[in-house]
mmCIF file of N, CA and C in Angstrom:
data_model
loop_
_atom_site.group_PDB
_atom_site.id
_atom_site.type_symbol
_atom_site.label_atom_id
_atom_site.label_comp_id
_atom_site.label_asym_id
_atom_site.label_seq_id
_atom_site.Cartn_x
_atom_site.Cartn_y
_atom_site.Cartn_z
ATOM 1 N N UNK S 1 -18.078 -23.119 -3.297
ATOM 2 C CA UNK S 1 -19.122 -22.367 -3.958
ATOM 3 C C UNK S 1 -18.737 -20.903 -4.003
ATOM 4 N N UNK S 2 -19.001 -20.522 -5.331
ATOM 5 C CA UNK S 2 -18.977 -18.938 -5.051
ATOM 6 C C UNK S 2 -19.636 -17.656 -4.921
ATOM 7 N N UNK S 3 -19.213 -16.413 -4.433
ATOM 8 C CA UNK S 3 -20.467 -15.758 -4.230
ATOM 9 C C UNK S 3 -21.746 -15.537 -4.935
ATOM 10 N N UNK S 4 -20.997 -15.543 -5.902
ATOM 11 C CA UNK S 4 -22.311 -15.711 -7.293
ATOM 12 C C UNK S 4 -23.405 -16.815 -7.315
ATOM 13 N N UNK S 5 -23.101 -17.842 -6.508
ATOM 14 C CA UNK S 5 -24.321 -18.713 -6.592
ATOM 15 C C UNK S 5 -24.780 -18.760 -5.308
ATOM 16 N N UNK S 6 -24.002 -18.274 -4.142
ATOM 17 C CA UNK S 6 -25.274 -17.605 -2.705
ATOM 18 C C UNK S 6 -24.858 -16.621 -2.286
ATOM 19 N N UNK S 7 -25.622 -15.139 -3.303
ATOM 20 C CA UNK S 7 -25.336 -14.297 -2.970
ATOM 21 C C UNK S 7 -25.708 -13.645 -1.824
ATOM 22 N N UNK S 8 -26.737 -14.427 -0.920
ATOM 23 C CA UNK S 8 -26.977 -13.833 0.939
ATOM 24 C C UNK S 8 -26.066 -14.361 1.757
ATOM 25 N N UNK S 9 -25.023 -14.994 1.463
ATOM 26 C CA UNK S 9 -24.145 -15.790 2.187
ATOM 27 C C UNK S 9 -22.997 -14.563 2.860
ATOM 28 N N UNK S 10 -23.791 -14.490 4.360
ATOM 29 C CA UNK S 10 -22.602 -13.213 4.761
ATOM 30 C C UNK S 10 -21.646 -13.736 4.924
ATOM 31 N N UNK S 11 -21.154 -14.799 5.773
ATOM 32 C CA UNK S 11 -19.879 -15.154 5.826
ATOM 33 C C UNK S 11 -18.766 -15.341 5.015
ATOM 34 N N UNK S 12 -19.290 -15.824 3.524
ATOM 35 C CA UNK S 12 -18.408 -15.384 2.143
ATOM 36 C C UNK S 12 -18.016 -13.770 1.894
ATOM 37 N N UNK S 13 -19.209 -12.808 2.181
ATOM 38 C CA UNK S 13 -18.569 -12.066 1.814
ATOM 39 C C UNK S 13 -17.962 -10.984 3.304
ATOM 40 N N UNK S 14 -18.311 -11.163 4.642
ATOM 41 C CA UNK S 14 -17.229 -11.099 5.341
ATOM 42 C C UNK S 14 -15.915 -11.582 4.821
ATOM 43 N N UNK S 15 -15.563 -12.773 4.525
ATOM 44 C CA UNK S 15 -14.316 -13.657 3.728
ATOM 45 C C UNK S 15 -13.657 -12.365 2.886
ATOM 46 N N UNK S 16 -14.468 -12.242 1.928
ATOM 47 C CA UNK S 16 -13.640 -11.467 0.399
ATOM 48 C C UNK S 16 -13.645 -9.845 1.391
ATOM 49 N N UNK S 17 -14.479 -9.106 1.742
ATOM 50 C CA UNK S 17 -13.859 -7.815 2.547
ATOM 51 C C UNK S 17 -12.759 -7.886 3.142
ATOM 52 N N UNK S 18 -12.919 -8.897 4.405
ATOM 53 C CA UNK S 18 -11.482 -8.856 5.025
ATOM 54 C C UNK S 18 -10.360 -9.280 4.213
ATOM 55 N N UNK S 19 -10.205 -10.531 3.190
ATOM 56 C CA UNK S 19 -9.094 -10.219 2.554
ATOM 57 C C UNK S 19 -8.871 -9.118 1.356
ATOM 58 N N UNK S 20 -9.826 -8.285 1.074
ATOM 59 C CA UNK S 20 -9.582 -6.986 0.308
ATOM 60 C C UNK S 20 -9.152 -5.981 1.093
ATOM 61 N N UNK S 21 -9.133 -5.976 2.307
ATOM 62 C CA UNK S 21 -8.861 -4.711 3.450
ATOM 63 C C UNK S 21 -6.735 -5.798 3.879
ATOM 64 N N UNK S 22 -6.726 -7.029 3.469
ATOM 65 C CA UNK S 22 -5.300 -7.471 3.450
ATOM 66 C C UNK S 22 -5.386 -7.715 5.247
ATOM 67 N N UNK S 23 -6.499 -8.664 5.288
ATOM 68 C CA UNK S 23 -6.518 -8.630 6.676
ATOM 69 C C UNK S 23 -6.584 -9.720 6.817
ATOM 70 N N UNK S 24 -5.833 -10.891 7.760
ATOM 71 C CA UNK S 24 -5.730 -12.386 7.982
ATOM 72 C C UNK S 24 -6.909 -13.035 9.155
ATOM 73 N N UNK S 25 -7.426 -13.870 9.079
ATOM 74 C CA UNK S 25 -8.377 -14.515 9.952
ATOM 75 C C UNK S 25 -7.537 -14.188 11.405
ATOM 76 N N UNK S 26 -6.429 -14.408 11.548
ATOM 77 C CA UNK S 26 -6.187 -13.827 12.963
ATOM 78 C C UNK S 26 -6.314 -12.777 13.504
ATOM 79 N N UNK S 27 -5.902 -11.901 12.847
ATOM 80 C CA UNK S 27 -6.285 -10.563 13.218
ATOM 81 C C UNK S 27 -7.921 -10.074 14.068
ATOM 82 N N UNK S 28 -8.256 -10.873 12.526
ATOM 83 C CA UNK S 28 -9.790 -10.299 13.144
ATOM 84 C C UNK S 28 -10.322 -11.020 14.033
ATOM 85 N N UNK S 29 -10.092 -11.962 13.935
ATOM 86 C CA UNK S 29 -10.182 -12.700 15.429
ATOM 87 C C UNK S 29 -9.909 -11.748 17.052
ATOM 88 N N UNK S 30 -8.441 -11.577 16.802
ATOM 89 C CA UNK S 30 -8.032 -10.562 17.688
ATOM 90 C C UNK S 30 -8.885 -9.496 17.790
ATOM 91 N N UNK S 31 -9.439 -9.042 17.114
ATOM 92 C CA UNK S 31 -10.096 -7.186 17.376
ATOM 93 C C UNK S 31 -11.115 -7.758 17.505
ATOM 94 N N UNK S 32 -12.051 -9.056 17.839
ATOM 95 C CA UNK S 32 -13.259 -9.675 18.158
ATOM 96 C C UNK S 32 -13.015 -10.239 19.376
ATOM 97 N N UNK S 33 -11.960 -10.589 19.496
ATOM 98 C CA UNK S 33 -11.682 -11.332 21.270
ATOM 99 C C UNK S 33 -12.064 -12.406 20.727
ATOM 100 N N UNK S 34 -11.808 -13.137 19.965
ATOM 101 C CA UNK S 34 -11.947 -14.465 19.998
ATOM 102 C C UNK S 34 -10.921 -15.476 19.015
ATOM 103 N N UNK S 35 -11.308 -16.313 18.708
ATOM 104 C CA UNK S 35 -10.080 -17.530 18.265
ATOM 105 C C UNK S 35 -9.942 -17.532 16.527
ATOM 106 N N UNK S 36 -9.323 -17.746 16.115
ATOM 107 C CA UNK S 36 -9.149 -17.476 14.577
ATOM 108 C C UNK S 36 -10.363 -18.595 13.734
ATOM 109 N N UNK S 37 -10.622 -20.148 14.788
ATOM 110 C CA UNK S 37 -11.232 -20.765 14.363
ATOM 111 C C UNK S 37 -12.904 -20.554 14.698
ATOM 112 N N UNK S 38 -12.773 -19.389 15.556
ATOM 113 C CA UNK S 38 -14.502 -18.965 15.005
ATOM 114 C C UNK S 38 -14.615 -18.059 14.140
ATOM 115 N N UNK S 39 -13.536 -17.291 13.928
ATOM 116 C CA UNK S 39 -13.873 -16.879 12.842
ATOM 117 C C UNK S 39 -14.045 -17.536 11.238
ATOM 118 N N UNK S 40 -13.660 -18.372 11.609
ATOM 119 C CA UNK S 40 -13.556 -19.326 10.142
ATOM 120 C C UNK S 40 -14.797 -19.750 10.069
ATOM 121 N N UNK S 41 -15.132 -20.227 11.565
ATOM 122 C CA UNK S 41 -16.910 -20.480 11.517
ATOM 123 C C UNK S 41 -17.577 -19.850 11.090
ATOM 124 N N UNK S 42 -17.446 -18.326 11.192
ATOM 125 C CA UNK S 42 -18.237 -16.985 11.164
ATOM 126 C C UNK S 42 -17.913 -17.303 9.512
ATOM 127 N N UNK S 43 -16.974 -17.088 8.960
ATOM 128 C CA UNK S 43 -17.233 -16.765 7.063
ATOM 129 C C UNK S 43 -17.276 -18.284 6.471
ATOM 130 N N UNK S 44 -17.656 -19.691 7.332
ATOM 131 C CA UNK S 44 -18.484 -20.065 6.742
ATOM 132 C C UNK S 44 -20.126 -20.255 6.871
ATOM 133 N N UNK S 45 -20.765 -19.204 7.841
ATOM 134 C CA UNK S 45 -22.016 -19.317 8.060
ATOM 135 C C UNK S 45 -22.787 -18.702 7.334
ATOM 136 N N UNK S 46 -23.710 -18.852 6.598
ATOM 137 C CA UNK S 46 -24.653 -18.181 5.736
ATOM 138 C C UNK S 46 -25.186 -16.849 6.237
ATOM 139 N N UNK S 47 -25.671 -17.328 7.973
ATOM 140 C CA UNK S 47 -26.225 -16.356 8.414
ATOM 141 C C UNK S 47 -25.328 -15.711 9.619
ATOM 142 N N UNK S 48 -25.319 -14.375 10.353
ATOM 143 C CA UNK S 48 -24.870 -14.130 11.655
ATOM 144 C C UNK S 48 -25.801 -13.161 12.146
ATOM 145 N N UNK S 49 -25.434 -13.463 13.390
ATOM 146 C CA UNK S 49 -26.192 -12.416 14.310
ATOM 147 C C UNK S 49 -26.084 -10.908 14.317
ATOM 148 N N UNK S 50 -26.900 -9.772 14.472
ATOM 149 C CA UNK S 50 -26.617 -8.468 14.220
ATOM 150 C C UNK S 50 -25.577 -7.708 14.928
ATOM 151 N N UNK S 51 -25.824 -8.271 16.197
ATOM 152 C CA UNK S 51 -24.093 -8.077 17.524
ATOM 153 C C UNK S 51 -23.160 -8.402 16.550
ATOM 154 N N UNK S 52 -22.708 -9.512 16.279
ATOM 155 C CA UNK S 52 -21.664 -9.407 15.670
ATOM 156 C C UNK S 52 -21.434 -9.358 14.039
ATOM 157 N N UNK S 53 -22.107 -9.418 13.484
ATOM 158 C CA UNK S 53 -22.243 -8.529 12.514
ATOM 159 C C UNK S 53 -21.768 -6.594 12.855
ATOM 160 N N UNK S 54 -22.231 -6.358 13.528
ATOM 161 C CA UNK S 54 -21.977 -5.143 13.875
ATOM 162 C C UNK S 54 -20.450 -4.758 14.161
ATOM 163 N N UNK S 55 -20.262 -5.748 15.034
ATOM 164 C CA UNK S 55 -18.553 -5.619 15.393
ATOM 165 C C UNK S 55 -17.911 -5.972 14.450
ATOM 166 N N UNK S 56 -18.230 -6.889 13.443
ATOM 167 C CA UNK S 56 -17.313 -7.486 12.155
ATOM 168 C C UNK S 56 -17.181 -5.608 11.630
ATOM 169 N N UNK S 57 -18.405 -5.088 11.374
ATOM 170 C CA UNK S 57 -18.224 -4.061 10.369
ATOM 171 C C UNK S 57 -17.677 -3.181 11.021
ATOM 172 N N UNK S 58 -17.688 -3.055 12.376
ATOM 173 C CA UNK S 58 -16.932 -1.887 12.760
ATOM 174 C C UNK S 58 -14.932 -2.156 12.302
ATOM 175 N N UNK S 59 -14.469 -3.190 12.713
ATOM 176 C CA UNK S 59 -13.516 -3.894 12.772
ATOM 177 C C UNK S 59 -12.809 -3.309 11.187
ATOM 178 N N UNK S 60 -13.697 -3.994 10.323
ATOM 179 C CA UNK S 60 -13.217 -4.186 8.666
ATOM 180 C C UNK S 60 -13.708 -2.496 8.008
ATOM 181 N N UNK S 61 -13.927 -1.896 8.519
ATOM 182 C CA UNK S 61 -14.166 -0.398 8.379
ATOM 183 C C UNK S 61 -14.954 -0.280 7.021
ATOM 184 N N UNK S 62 -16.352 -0.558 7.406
ATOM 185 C CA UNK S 62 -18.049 -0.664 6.404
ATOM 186 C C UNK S 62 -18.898 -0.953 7.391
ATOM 187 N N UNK S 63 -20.071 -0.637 6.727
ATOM 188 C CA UNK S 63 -21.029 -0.753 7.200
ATOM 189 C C UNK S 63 -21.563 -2.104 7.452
ATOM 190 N N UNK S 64 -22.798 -1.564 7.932
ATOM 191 C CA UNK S 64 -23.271 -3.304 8.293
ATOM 192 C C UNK S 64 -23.993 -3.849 6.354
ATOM 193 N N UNK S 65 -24.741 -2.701 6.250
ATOM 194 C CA UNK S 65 -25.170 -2.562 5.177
ATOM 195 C C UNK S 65 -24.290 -3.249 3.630
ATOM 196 N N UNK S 66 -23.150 -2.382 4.107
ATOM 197 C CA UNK S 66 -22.322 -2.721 3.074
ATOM 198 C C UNK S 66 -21.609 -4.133 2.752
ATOM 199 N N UNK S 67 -21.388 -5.055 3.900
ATOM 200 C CA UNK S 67 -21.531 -6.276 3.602
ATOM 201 C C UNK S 67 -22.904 -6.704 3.221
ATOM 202 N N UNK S 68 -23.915 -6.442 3.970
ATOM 203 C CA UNK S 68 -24.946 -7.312 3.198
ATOM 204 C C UNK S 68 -25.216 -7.316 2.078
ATOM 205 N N UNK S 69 -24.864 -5.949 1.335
ATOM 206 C CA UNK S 69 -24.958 -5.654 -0.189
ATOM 207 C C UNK S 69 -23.563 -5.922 -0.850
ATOM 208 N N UNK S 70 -22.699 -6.675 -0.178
ATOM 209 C CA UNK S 70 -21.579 -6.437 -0.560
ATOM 210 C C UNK S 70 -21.691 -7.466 -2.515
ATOM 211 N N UNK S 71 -20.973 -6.739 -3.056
ATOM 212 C CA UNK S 71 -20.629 -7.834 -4.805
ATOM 213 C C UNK S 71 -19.573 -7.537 -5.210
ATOM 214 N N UNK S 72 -18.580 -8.735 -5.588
ATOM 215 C CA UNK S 72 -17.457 -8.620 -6.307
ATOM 216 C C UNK S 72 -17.852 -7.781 -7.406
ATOM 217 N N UNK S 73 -18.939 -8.111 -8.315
ATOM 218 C CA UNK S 73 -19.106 -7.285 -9.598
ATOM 219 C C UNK S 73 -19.086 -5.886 -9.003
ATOM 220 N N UNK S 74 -19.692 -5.388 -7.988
ATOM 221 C CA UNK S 74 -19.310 -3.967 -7.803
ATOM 222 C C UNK S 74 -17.970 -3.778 -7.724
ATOM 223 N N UNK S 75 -17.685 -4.356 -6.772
ATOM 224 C CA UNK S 75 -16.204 -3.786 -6.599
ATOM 225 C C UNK S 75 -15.236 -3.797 -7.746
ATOM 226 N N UNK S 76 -15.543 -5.092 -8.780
ATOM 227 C CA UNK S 76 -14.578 -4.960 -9.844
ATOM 228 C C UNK S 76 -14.653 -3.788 -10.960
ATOM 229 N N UNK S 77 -16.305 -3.606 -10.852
ATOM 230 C CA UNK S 77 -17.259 -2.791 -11.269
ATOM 231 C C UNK S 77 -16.286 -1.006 -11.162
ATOM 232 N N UNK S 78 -16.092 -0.892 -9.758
ATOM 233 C CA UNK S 78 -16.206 0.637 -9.198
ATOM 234 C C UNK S 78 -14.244 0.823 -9.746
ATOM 235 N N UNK S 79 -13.692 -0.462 -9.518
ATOM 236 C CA UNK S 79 -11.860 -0.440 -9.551
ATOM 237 C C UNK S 79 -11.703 -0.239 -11.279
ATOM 238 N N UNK S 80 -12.832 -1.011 -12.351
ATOM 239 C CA UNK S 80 -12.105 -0.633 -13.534
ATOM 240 C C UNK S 80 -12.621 0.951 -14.017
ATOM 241 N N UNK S 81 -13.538 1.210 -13.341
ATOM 242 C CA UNK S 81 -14.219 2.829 -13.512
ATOM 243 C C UNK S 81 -13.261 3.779 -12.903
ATOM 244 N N UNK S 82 -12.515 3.465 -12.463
ATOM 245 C CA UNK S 82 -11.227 4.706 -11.165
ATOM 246 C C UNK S 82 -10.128 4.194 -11.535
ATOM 247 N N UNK S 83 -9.837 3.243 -12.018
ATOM 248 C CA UNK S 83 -7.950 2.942 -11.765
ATOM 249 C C UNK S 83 -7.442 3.909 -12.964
ATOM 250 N N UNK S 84 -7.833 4.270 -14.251
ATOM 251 C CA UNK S 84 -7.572 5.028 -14.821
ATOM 252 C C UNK S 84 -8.475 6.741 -15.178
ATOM 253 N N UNK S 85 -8.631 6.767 -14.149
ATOM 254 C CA UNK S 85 -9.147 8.061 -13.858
ATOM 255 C C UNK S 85 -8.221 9.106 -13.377
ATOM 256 N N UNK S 86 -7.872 10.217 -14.011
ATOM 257 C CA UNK S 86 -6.376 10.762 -14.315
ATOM 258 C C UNK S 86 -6.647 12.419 -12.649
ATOM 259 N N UNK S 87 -7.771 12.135 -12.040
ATOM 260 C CA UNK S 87 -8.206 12.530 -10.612
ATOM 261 C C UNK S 87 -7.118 12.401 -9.642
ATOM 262 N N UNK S 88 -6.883 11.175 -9.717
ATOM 263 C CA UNK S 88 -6.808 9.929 -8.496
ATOM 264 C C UNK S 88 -4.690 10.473 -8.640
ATOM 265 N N UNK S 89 -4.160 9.057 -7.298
ATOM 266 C CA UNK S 89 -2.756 9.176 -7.166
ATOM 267 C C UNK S 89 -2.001 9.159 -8.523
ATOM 268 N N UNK S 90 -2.349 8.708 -9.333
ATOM 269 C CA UNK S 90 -1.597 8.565 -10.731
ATOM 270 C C UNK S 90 -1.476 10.464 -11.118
ATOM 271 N N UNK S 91 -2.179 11.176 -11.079
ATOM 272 C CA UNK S 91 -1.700 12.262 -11.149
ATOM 273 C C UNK S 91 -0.535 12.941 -10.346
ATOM 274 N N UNK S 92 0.122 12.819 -9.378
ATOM 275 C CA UNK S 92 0.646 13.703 -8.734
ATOM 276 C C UNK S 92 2.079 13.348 -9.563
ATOM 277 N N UNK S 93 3.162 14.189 -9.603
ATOM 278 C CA UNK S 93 3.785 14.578 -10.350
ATOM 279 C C UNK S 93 5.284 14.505 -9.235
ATOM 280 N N UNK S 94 5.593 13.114 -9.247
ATOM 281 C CA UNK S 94 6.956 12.968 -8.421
ATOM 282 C C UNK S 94 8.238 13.189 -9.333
ATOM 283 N N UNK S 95 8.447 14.445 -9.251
ATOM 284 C CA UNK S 95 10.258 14.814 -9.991
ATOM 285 C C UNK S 95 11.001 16.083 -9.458
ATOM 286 N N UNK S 96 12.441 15.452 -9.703
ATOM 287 C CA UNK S 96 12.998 16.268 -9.164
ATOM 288 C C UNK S 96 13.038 17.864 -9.431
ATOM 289 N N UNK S 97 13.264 18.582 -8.366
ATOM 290 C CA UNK S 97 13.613 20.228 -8.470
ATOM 291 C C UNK S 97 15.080 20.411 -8.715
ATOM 292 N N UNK S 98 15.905 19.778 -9.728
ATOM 293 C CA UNK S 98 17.046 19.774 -9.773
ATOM 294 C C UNK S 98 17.189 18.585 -10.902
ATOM 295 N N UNK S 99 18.053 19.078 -11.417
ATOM 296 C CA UNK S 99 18.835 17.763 -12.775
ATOM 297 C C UNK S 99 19.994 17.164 -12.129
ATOM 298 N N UNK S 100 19.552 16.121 -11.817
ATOM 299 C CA UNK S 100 20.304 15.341 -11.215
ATOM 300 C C UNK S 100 22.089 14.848 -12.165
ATOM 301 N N UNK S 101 21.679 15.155 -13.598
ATOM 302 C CA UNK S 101 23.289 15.510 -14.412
ATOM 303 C C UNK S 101 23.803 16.420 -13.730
ATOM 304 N N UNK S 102 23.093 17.651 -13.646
ATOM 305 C CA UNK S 102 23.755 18.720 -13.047
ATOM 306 C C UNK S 102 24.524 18.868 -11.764
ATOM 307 N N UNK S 103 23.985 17.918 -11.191
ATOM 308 C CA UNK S 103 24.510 17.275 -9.473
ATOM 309 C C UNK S 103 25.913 16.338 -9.598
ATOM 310 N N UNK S 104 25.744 15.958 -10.656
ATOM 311 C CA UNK S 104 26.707 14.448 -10.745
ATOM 312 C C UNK S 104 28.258 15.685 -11.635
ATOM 313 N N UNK S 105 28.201 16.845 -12.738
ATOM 314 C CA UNK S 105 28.743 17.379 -13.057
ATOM 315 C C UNK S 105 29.714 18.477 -12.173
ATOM 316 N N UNK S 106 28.682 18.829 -11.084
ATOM 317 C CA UNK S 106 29.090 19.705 -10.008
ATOM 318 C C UNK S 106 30.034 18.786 -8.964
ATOM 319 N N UNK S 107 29.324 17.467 -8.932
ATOM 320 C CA UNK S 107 30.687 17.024 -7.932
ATOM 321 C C UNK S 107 32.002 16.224 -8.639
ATOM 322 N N UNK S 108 31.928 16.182 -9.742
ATOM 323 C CA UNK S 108 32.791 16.118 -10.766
ATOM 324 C C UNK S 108 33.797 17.306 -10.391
ATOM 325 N N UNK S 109 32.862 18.327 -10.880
ATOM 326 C CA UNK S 109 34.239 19.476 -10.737
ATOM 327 C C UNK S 109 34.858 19.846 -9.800
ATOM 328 N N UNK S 110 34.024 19.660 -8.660
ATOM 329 C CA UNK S 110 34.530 20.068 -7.167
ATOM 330 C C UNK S 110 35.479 18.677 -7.064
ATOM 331 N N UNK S 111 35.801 17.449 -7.351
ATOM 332 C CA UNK S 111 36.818 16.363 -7.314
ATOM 333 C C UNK S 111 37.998 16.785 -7.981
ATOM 334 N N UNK S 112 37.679 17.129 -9.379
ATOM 335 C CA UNK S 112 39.094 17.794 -9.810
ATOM 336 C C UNK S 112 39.421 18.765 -9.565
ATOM 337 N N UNK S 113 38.679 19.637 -8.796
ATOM 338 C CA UNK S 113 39.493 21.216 -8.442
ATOM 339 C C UNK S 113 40.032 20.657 -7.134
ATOM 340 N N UNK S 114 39.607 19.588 -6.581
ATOM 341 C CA UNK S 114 40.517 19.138 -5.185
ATOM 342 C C UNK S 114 41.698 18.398 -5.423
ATOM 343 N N UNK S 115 41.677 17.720 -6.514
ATOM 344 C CA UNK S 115 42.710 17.154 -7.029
ATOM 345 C C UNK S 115 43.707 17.760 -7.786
ATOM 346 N N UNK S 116 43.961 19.117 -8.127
ATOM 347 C CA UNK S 116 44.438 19.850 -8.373
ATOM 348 C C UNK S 116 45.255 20.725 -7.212
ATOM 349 N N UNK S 117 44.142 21.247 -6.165
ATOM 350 C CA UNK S 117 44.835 22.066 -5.419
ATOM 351 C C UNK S 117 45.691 20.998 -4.411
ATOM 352 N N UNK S 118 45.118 19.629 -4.418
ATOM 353 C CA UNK S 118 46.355 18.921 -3.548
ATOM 354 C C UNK S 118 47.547 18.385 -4.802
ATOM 355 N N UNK S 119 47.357 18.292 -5.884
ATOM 356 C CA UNK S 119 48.821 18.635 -7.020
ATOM 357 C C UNK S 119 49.450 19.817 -6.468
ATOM 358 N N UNK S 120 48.593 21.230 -6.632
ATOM 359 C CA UNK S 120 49.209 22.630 -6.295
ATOM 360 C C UNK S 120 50.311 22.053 -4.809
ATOM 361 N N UNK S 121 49.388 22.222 -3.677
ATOM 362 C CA UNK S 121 50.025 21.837 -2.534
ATOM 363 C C UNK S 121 51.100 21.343 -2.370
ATOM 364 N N UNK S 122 50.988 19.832 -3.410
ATOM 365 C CA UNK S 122 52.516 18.584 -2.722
ATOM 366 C C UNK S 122 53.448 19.617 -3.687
ATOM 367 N N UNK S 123 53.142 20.118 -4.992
ATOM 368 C CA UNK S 123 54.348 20.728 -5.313
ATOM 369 C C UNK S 123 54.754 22.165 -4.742
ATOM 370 N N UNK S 124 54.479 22.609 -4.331
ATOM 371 C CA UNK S 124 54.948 24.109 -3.228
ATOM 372 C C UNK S 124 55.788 22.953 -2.283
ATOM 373 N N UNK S 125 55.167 21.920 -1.697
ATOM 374 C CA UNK S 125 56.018 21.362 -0.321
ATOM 375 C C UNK S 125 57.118 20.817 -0.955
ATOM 376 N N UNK S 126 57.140 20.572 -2.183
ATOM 377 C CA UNK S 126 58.520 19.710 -2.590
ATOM 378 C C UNK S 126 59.573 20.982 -3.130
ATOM 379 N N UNK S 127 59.135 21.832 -3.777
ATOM 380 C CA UNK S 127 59.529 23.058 -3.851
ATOM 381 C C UNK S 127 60.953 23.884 -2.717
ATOM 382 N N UNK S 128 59.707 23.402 -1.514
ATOM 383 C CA UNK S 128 60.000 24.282 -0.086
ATOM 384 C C UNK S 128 61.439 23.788 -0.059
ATOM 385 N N UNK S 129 61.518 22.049 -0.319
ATOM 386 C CA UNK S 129 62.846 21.844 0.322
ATOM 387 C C UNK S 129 63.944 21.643 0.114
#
């Protein structure tokens, strides 16, 4: 079933937070002190207790609130309103302080001026003798 047809169902949407935060039933298990298979219990129970409810939200970093109100339509809602919002990381401006031709030309020349002065060199030594 999906959230859309029981939308008071905390344990579903405990479910979809923690895997939107990229977080595995073990884990949170772990930061609860308990076994991965209560937690599985926990996001399939309709209802939970406010104790742990409380610790779920501290854990998955939201409120208590914010699961209970939690909706995919928001969230898909709030991600197509911001992903192209020219605010956000898509603005910052990663390029170089340098032309990287200009780098590749410079050690160009510094190869043949070495390859030259060791030409210069072997011929003075063949010179010498």
């Amino acid at each position: 079933m999906s959230t859309l047809t029981k939308p008071n169902h905390i344990g579903r949407k405990i479910s979809r937070i923690r895997e939107l935060r990229d977080m595995k039933q073990e884990a949170l298990a772990q930061a609860l002190g308990t076994s991965q298979q209560t937690v599985s219990a926990i996001e399939n129970s309709e209802t939970i207790d406010d104790e742990k409810l409380q610790a779920i939200a501290e854990i998955l970093g939201v409120t208590v609130e914010g699961i209970k109100n939690f909706s995919e339509e928001a969230v898909l809602n709030i991600i197509g309103n911001t992903i192209n919002n020219h605010d956000n990381a898509s603005s910052f401006n990663y390029s170089c302080t340098f032309n990287p031709l200009d780098k590749m030309v410079e050690l160009f020349e510094r190869l043949v001026q070495a390859e030259k002065d060791k030409v210069e060199y072997l011929e003075k030594l063949l010179k010498g003798k």
